[in-house]
mmCIF file of C-alpha atoms (C1' of nucleotides) in Angstrom:
data_model
loop_
_atom_site.group_PDB
_atom_site.id
_atom_site.type_symbol
_atom_site.label_atom_id
_atom_site.label_comp_id
_atom_site.label_asym_id
_atom_site.label_seq_id
_atom_site.Cartn_x
_atom_site.Cartn_y
_atom_site.Cartn_z
ATOM 1 C CA UNK N 1 -32.762 -12.023 7.171
ATOM 2 C CA UNK N 2 -30.447 -14.893 7.970
ATOM 3 C CA UNK N 3 -29.674 -14.578 4.307
ATOM 4 C CA UNK N 4 -28.548 -11.053 5.062
ATOM 5 C CA UNK N 5 -25.638 -12.267 7.162
ATOM 6 C CA UNK N 6 -24.762 -14.939 4.634
ATOM 7 C CA UNK N 7 -24.512 -12.484 1.826
ATOM 8 C CA UNK N 8 -22.221 -10.219 3.743
ATOM 9 C CA UNK N 9 -19.828 -13.143 4.197
ATOM 10 C CA UNK N 10 -19.794 -14.116 0.539
ATOM 11 C CA UNK N 11 -19.385 -10.508 -0.321
ATOM 12 C CA UNK N 12 -16.258 -10.371 1.813
ATOM 13 C CA UNK N 13 -14.648 -13.221 -0.101
ATOM 14 C CA UNK N 14 -15.318 -11.521 -3.375
ATOM 15 C CA UNK N 15 -14.043 -8.236 -2.103
ATOM 16 C CA UNK N 16 -10.822 -9.913 -1.055
ATOM 17 C CA UNK N 17 -10.441 -11.212 -4.596
ATOM 18 C CA UNK N 18 -11.105 -7.763 -5.959
ATOM 19 C CA UNK N 19 -8.503 -6.366 -3.640
ATOM 20 C CA UNK N 20 -5.988 -8.786 -5.098
ATOM 21 C CA UNK N 21 -6.882 -7.717 -8.590
ATOM 22 C CA UNK N 22 -6.724 -4.059 -7.759
ATOM 23 C CA UNK N 23 -3.374 -4.388 -6.086
ATOM 24 C CA UNK N 24 -2.091 -5.184 -9.549
ATOM 25 C CA UNK N 25 -4.378 -3.243 -11.834
ATOM 26 C CA UNK N 26 -5.140 -0.406 -9.461
ATOM 27 C CA UNK N 27 -1.730 1.011 -8.789
ATOM 28 C CA UNK N 28 -0.325 3.865 -10.737
ATOM 29 C CA UNK N 29 2.380 1.987 -12.560
ATOM 30 C CA UNK N 30 2.014 -1.777 -12.788
ATOM 31 C CA UNK N 31 -0.289 -1.874 -15.748
ATOM 32 C CA UNK N 32 1.768 0.719 -17.578
ATOM 33 C CA UNK N 33 4.861 -1.372 -17.052
ATOM 34 C CA UNK N 34 3.165 -4.541 -18.213
ATOM 35 C CA UNK N 35 1.821 -2.844 -21.297
ATOM 36 C CA UNK N 36 5.273 -1.584 -22.099
ATOM 37 C CA UNK N 37 6.781 -5.038 -21.740
ATOM 38 C CA UNK N 38 4.026 -6.577 -23.799
ATOM 39 C CA UNK N 39 4.555 -4.063 -26.531
ATOM 40 C CA UNK N 40 8.285 -4.656 -26.731
ATOM 41 C CA UNK N 41 8.093 -8.377 -26.402
ATOM 42 C CA UNK N 42 10.886 -9.245 -28.806
ATOM 43 C CA UNK N 43 13.383 -6.874 -27.303
ATOM 44 C CA UNK N 44 15.652 -6.892 -24.294
ATOM 45 C CA UNK N 45 13.886 -4.791 -21.710
ATOM 46 C CA UNK N 46 16.399 -3.528 -19.216
ATOM 47 C CA UNK N 47 15.630 -1.520 -16.138
ATOM 48 C CA UNK N 48 16.768 1.708 -17.730
ATOM 49 C CA UNK N 49 14.933 1.015 -20.958
ATOM 50 C CA UNK N 50 11.680 0.449 -19.121
ATOM 51 C CA UNK N 51 12.256 3.575 -17.103
ATOM 52 C CA UNK N 52 12.656 5.607 -20.265
ATOM 53 C CA UNK N 53 9.627 3.932 -21.823
ATOM 54 C CA UNK N 54 7.292 4.419 -18.917
ATOM 55 C CA UNK N 55 6.986 8.124 -18.627
ATOM 56 C CA UNK N 56 8.204 9.801 -15.452
ATOM 57 C CA UNK N 57 8.561 6.764 -13.258
ATOM 58 C CA UNK N 58 11.290 7.071 -10.665
ATOM 59 C CA UNK N 59 13.861 4.336 -10.160
ATOM 60 C CA UNK N 60 12.490 3.706 -6.719
ATOM 61 C CA UNK N 61 8.968 3.123 -7.971
ATOM 62 C CA UNK N 62 10.052 1.046 -10.931
ATOM 63 C CA UNK N 63 12.163 -1.136 -8.690
ATOM 64 C CA UNK N 64 9.359 -1.648 -6.218
ATOM 65 C CA UNK N 65 6.726 -2.316 -8.860
ATOM 66 C CA UNK N 66 8.882 -4.795 -10.759
ATOM 67 C CA UNK N 67 9.544 -6.700 -7.556
ATOM 68 C CA UNK N 68 5.842 -6.963 -6.851
ATOM 69 C CA UNK N 69 5.104 -8.057 -10.392
ATOM 70 C CA UNK N 70 7.764 -10.730 -10.115
ATOM 71 C CA UNK N 71 6.369 -11.989 -6.805
ATOM 72 C CA UNK N 72 2.971 -12.215 -8.440
ATOM 73 C CA UNK N 73 4.412 -14.329 -11.271
ATOM 74 C CA UNK N 74 3.382 -11.776 -13.862
ATOM 75 C CA UNK N 75 6.894 -10.766 -14.889
ATOM 76 C CA UNK N 76 10.220 -12.561 -15.040
ATOM 77 C CA UNK N 77 13.551 -11.038 -14.073
ATOM 78 C CA UNK N 78 16.663 -12.396 -15.735
ATOM 79 C CA UNK N 79 20.165 -11.325 -14.824
ATOM 80 C CA UNK N 80 22.428 -11.617 -17.842
ATOM 81 C CA UNK N 81 26.071 -12.420 -17.506
ATOM 82 C CA UNK N 82 27.585 -9.254 -18.958
ATOM 83 C CA UNK N 83 29.873 -6.493 -17.758
ATOM 84 C CA UNK N 84 28.350 -4.405 -16.405
ATOM 85 C CA UNK N 85 25.356 -6.571 -15.652
ATOM 86 C CA UNK N 86 22.158 -6.129 -17.590
ATOM 87 C CA UNK N 87 18.821 -7.351 -16.337
ATOM 88 C CA UNK N 88 15.992 -8.349 -18.603
ATOM 89 C CA UNK N 89 12.337 -8.173 -17.710
ATOM 90 C CA UNK N 90 9.535 -9.886 -19.595
ATOM 91 C CA UNK N 91 5.879 -10.775 -19.216
ATOM 92 C CA UNK N 92 5.088 -14.349 -18.278
ATOM 93 C CA UNK N 93 2.450 -16.325 -20.137
ATOM 94 C CA UNK N 94 0.318 -16.081 -17.048
ATOM 95 C CA UNK N 95 0.913 -12.350 -16.880
ATOM 96 C CA UNK N 96 -0.825 -11.913 -20.190
ATOM 97 C CA UNK N 97 -4.086 -12.840 -18.479
ATOM 98 C CA UNK N 98 -4.273 -9.402 -16.913
ATOM 99 C CA UNK N 99 -4.892 -7.731 -20.245
ATOM 100 C CA UNK N 100 -8.444 -8.951 -20.867
ATOM 101 C CA UNK N 101 -9.384 -7.752 -17.401
ATOM 102 C CA UNK N 102 -7.692 -4.447 -18.055
ATOM 103 C CA UNK N 103 -9.619 -4.189 -21.301
ATOM 104 C CA UNK N 104 -12.925 -4.556 -19.533
ATOM 105 C CA UNK N 105 -11.892 -1.680 -17.297
ATOM 106 C CA UNK N 106 -10.887 0.371 -20.301
ATOM 107 C CA UNK N 107 -14.184 -0.201 -22.028
ATOM 108 C CA UNK N 108 -16.264 0.653 -19.015
ATOM 109 C CA UNK N 109 -14.147 3.711 -18.357
ATOM 110 C CA UNK N 110 -14.416 4.998 -21.928
ATOM 111 C CA UNK N 111 -18.170 4.549 -21.858
ATOM 112 C CA UNK N 112 -18.352 6.234 -18.476
ATOM 113 C CA UNK N 113 -16.506 9.294 -19.720
ATOM 114 C CA UNK N 114 -19.132 9.710 -22.412
ATOM 115 C CA UNK N 115 -21.926 9.206 -19.924
ATOM 116 C CA UNK N 116 -20.621 11.763 -17.467
ATOM 117 C CA UNK N 117 -19.493 14.339 -19.954
ATOM 118 C CA UNK J 1 9.898 3.056 -34.124
ATOM 119 C CA UNK J 2 7.493 5.779 -35.166
ATOM 120 C CA UNK J 3 4.933 3.238 -34.135
ATOM 121 C CA UNK J 4 6.529 3.340 -30.707
ATOM 122 C CA UNK J 5 5.469 6.918 -30.143
ATOM 123 C CA UNK J 6 2.017 6.249 -31.512
ATOM 124 C CA UNK J 7 1.443 3.406 -29.138
ATOM 125 C CA UNK J 8 2.428 5.441 -26.129
ATOM 126 C CA UNK J 9 -0.232 8.002 -27.004
ATOM 127 C CA UNK J 10 -3.026 5.475 -27.423
ATOM 128 C CA UNK J 11 -1.887 3.866 -24.260
ATOM 129 C CA UNK J 12 -2.363 7.134 -22.431
ATOM 130 C CA UNK J 13 -5.987 7.390 -23.518
ATOM 131 C CA UNK J 14 -6.695 3.905 -22.333
ATOM 132 C CA UNK J 15 -4.946 4.502 -19.061
ATOM 133 C CA UNK J 16 -7.103 7.553 -18.476
ATOM 134 C CA UNK J 17 -10.161 5.374 -18.988
ATOM 135 C CA UNK J 18 -8.784 2.825 -16.571
ATOM 136 C CA UNK J 19 -8.200 5.547 -14.054
ATOM 137 C CA UNK J 20 -11.855 6.504 -14.311
ATOM 138 C CA UNK J 21 -12.892 2.930 -13.724
ATOM 139 C CA UNK J 22 -10.552 2.482 -10.831
ATOM 140 C CA UNK J 23 -11.701 5.648 -9.166
ATOM 141 C CA UNK J 24 -14.991 3.857 -8.729
ATOM 142 C CA UNK J 25 -14.010 0.226 -8.420
ATOM 143 C CA UNK J 26 -10.657 0.768 -6.824
ATOM 144 C CA UNK J 27 -11.556 2.628 -3.671
ATOM 145 C CA UNK J 28 -12.071 0.893 -0.411
ATOM 146 C CA UNK J 29 -15.786 1.511 -0.094
ATOM 147 C CA UNK J 30 -17.657 2.348 -3.282
ATOM 148 C CA UNK J 31 -18.123 -1.168 -4.532
ATOM 149 C CA UNK J 32 -19.116 -2.389 -1.093
ATOM 150 C CA UNK J 33 -21.743 0.311 -0.902
ATOM 151 C CA UNK J 34 -23.075 -0.469 -4.359
ATOM 152 C CA UNK J 35 -23.251 -4.157 -3.597
ATOM 153 C CA UNK J 36 -25.150 -3.416 -0.438
ATOM 154 C CA UNK J 37 -27.635 -1.235 -2.268
ATOM 155 C CA UNK J 38 -28.048 -3.784 -5.013
ATOM 156 C CA UNK J 39 -28.692 -6.526 -2.513
ATOM 157 C CA UNK J 40 -31.358 -4.560 -0.681
ATOM 158 C CA UNK J 41 -32.985 -3.178 -3.764
ATOM 159 C CA UNK J 42 -36.577 -3.381 -2.569
ATOM 160 C CA UNK J 43 -35.928 -1.667 0.718
ATOM 161 C CA UNK J 44 -35.487 1.878 1.852
ATOM 162 C CA UNK J 45 -31.763 2.355 2.240
ATOM 163 C CA UNK J 46 -31.136 5.204 4.579
ATOM 164 C CA UNK J 47 -27.757 6.605 5.480
ATOM 165 C CA UNK J 48 -27.713 4.881 8.847
ATOM 166 C CA UNK J 49 -28.907 1.596 7.410
ATOM 167 C CA UNK J 50 -26.154 1.556 4.831
ATOM 168 C CA UNK J 51 -23.657 2.468 7.500
ATOM 169 C CA UNK J 52 -24.727 -0.505 9.596
ATOM 170 C CA UNK J 53 -24.715 -2.775 6.552
ATOM 171 C CA UNK J 54 -21.297 -1.798 5.282
ATOM 172 C CA UNK J 55 -19.004 -2.928 8.014
ATOM 173 C CA UNK J 56 -16.956 -0.323 9.839
ATOM 174 C CA UNK J 57 -17.444 2.571 7.477
ATOM 175 C CA UNK J 58 -17.362 5.940 9.184
ATOM 176 C CA UNK J 59 -20.049 8.540 8.579
ATOM 177 C CA UNK J 60 -17.494 10.791 6.992
ATOM 178 C CA UNK J 61 -16.391 8.187 4.464
ATOM 179 C CA UNK J 62 -19.930 7.059 3.717
ATOM 180 C CA UNK J 63 -20.987 10.625 3.122
ATOM 181 C CA UNK J 64 -18.081 11.318 0.822
ATOM 182 C CA UNK J 65 -18.418 8.082 -1.125
ATOM 183 C CA UNK J 66 -22.157 8.470 -1.631
ATOM 184 C CA UNK J 67 -21.623 11.956 -2.976
ATOM 185 C CA UNK J 68 -19.100 10.707 -5.484
ATOM 186 C CA UNK J 69 -21.359 7.851 -6.534
ATOM 187 C CA UNK J 70 -24.191 10.320 -7.045
ATOM 188 C CA UNK J 71 -22.005 12.610 -9.139
ATOM 189 C CA UNK J 72 -21.059 9.638 -11.267
ATOM 190 C CA UNK J 73 -24.745 8.827 -11.847
ATOM 191 C CA UNK J 74 -24.354 5.420 -10.252
ATOM 192 C CA UNK J 75 -26.563 6.102 -7.250
ATOM 193 C CA UNK J 76 -29.611 8.283 -6.627
ATOM 194 C CA UNK J 77 -30.230 10.258 -3.460
ATOM 195 C CA UNK J 78 -33.825 10.966 -2.535
ATOM 196 C CA UNK J 79 -34.830 13.131 0.394
ATOM 197 C CA UNK J 80 -38.186 11.970 1.756
ATOM 198 C CA UNK J 81 -40.626 14.348 3.349
ATOM 199 C CA UNK J 82 -40.743 12.929 6.859
ATOM 200 C CA UNK J 83 -39.954 14.149 10.344
ATOM 201 C CA UNK J 84 -37.142 13.771 10.970
ATOM 202 C CA UNK J 85 -36.014 13.596 7.376
ATOM 203 C CA UNK J 86 -34.985 10.281 5.898
ATOM 204 C CA UNK J 87 -32.862 9.980 2.814
ATOM 205 C CA UNK J 88 -33.036 7.044 0.479
ATOM 206 C CA UNK J 89 -30.182 5.825 -1.686
ATOM 207 C CA UNK J 90 -30.543 3.437 -4.594
ATOM 208 C CA UNK J 91 -28.576 2.138 -7.545
ATOM 209 C CA UNK J 92 -29.387 3.633 -10.918
ATOM 210 C CA UNK J 93 -29.988 1.441 -13.949
ATOM 211 C CA UNK J 94 -26.694 2.700 -15.286
ATOM 212 C CA UNK J 95 -25.007 1.949 -11.987
ATOM 213 C CA UNK J 96 -25.744 -1.721 -12.463
ATOM 214 C CA UNK J 97 -23.246 -1.746 -15.300
ATOM 215 C CA UNK J 98 -20.383 -1.729 -12.810
ATOM 216 C CA UNK J 99 -21.172 -5.218 -11.616
ATOM 217 C CA UNK J 100 -20.067 -7.170 -14.699
ATOM 218 C CA UNK J 101 -16.769 -5.309 -14.594
ATOM 219 C CA UNK J 102 -16.453 -6.015 -10.898
ATOM 220 C CA UNK J 103 -17.152 -9.667 -11.620
ATOM 221 C CA UNK J 104 -14.311 -9.888 -14.069
ATOM 222 C CA UNK J 105 -12.044 -8.502 -11.354
ATOM 223 C CA UNK J 106 -13.408 -11.027 -8.874
ATOM 224 C CA UNK J 107 -12.796 -13.915 -11.214
ATOM 225 C CA UNK J 108 -9.281 -12.907 -12.035
ATOM 226 C CA UNK J 109 -8.551 -12.267 -8.369
ATOM 227 C CA UNK J 110 -9.889 -15.643 -7.267
ATOM 228 C CA UNK J 111 -7.853 -17.405 -9.897
ATOM 229 C CA UNK J 112 -4.801 -15.376 -8.948
ATOM 230 C CA UNK J 113 -5.083 -16.392 -5.290
ATOM 231 C CA UNK J 114 -4.929 -20.021 -6.372
ATOM 232 C CA UNK J 115 -2.006 -19.341 -8.643
ATOM 233 C CA UNK J 116 0.053 -17.559 -6.026
ATOM 234 C CA UNK J 117 -0.809 -19.762 -3.081
ATOM 235 C "C1'" DC D 1 23.952 -0.483 -15.380
ATOM 236 C "C1'" DG D 2 20.710 -1.665 -11.785
ATOM 237 C "C1'" DG D 3 19.345 -0.627 -8.236
ATOM 238 C "C1'" DT D 4 18.778 0.935 -2.539
ATOM 239 C "C1'" DA D 5 18.367 4.429 1.286
ATOM 240 C "C1'" DT D 6 16.694 8.461 3.150
ATOM 241 C "C1'" DC D 7 13.856 12.136 3.769
ATOM 242 C "C1'" DC D 8 9.815 14.707 2.595
ATOM 243 C "C1'" DA D 9 5.233 16.349 0.323
ATOM 244 C "C1'" DT D 10 0.769 14.849 -0.463
ATOM 245 C "C1'" DG D 11 -3.462 12.390 -0.337
ATOM 246 C "C1'" DT D 12 -6.416 9.111 1.916
ATOM 247 C "C1'" DT D 13 -8.739 7.303 5.829
ATOM 248 C "C1'" DG D 14 -10.104 7.229 10.622
ATOM 249 C "C1'" DA D 15 -11.759 8.972 15.396
ATOM 250 C "C1'" DT D 16 -14.198 12.059 17.713
ATOM 251 C "C1'" DA D 17 -17.207 15.638 18.357
ATOM 252 C "C1'" DC D 18 -20.800 18.399 16.927
ATOM 253 C "C1'" DT D 19 -25.138 20.502 14.169
ATOM 254 C "C1'" DG D 20 -29.938 21.151 12.052
ATOM 255 C "C1'" DC E 1 -31.775 10.947 11.265
ATOM 256 C "C1'" DA E 2 -28.290 12.669 8.184
ATOM 257 C "C1'" DG E 3 -24.759 14.380 7.945
ATOM 258 C "C1'" DT E 4 -20.237 18.120 8.649
ATOM 259 C "C1'" DA E 5 -15.851 19.757 10.997
ATOM 260 C "C1'" DT E 6 -11.559 19.071 12.877
ATOM 261 C "C1'" DC E 7 -7.519 16.852 13.878
ATOM 262 C "C1'" DA E 8 -4.534 12.831 13.634
ATOM 263 C "C1'" DA E 9 -2.590 8.544 11.542
ATOM 264 C "C1'" DC E 10 -1.027 6.168 7.757
ATOM 265 C "C1'" DA E 11 -0.015 4.967 2.994
ATOM 266 C "C1'" DT E 12 1.702 6.584 -1.476
ATOM 267 C "C1'" DG E 13 4.783 8.617 -4.302
ATOM 268 C "C1'" DG E 14 8.656 11.699 -5.486
ATOM 269 C "C1'" DA E 15 13.677 13.959 -5.038
ATOM 270 C "C1'" DT E 16 18.003 13.261 -4.123
ATOM 271 C "C1'" DA E 17 22.004 10.897 -3.065
ATOM 272 C "C1'" DC E 18 24.584 6.947 -2.979
ATOM 273 C "C1'" DC E 19 26.455 1.794 -3.733
ATOM 274 C "C1'" DG E 20 28.255 -2.635 -6.120
#
DNA sequence: CGGTATCCATGTTGATACTG
DNA sequence: CAGTATCAACATGGATACCG
């Protein structure tokens, strides 16, 4: 029963970690954007190009999501010295670590669809 | 470049699966509730008891979340023949399958906190 | 091109009160 | 005890216009 309290505390730590994960994987766009970048890894991925590639995302959302991805060290933003300026986005090495986690979500989700159907 | 289109389609399927997963793992309460149930597996887990165990959840939210968990076959709801009625909630065998996925989120999240800090 | 600013529609969550 | 109903607050996302 003391153990009861203890568990709740540990649980909170884990839930905080999950919250961090979900802030990145759980949104509507971030994973889509990262998948796009990862799939066009040898190209220059400008803002407009990403916007065209990620269906229906507004400039506002794309801007916001890219900023958050950059803050989280998952994506790099590089301003190139052209006229007019072009900006290139790319996955970081670290950013690639989200994909295995995403895959485990995909697998569970696919199985779940079968189960529920 | 034809491959481009093809990828986008596959991507959509996977993203739908992820959405399913996140509907369950991504909410504010469902995982907390499931963890509570799983950690009190040999007890009778009534509505009120769960509400006390899962910090700060309102009756409305708990009611709604439990319904969704039941629909998704993750939790069972058993009305017991007492006066006044008591209702018992428990994880299903299938429901347990969410925990490994949750763990992979926890691990990534914990690592990410270190990385960002 | 690469965004930001503003306003608005919608969905999610909470507080409070109430019922069988 | 086990919820539901109602209203309010807040977060999310989109439409549109505009700037350097």
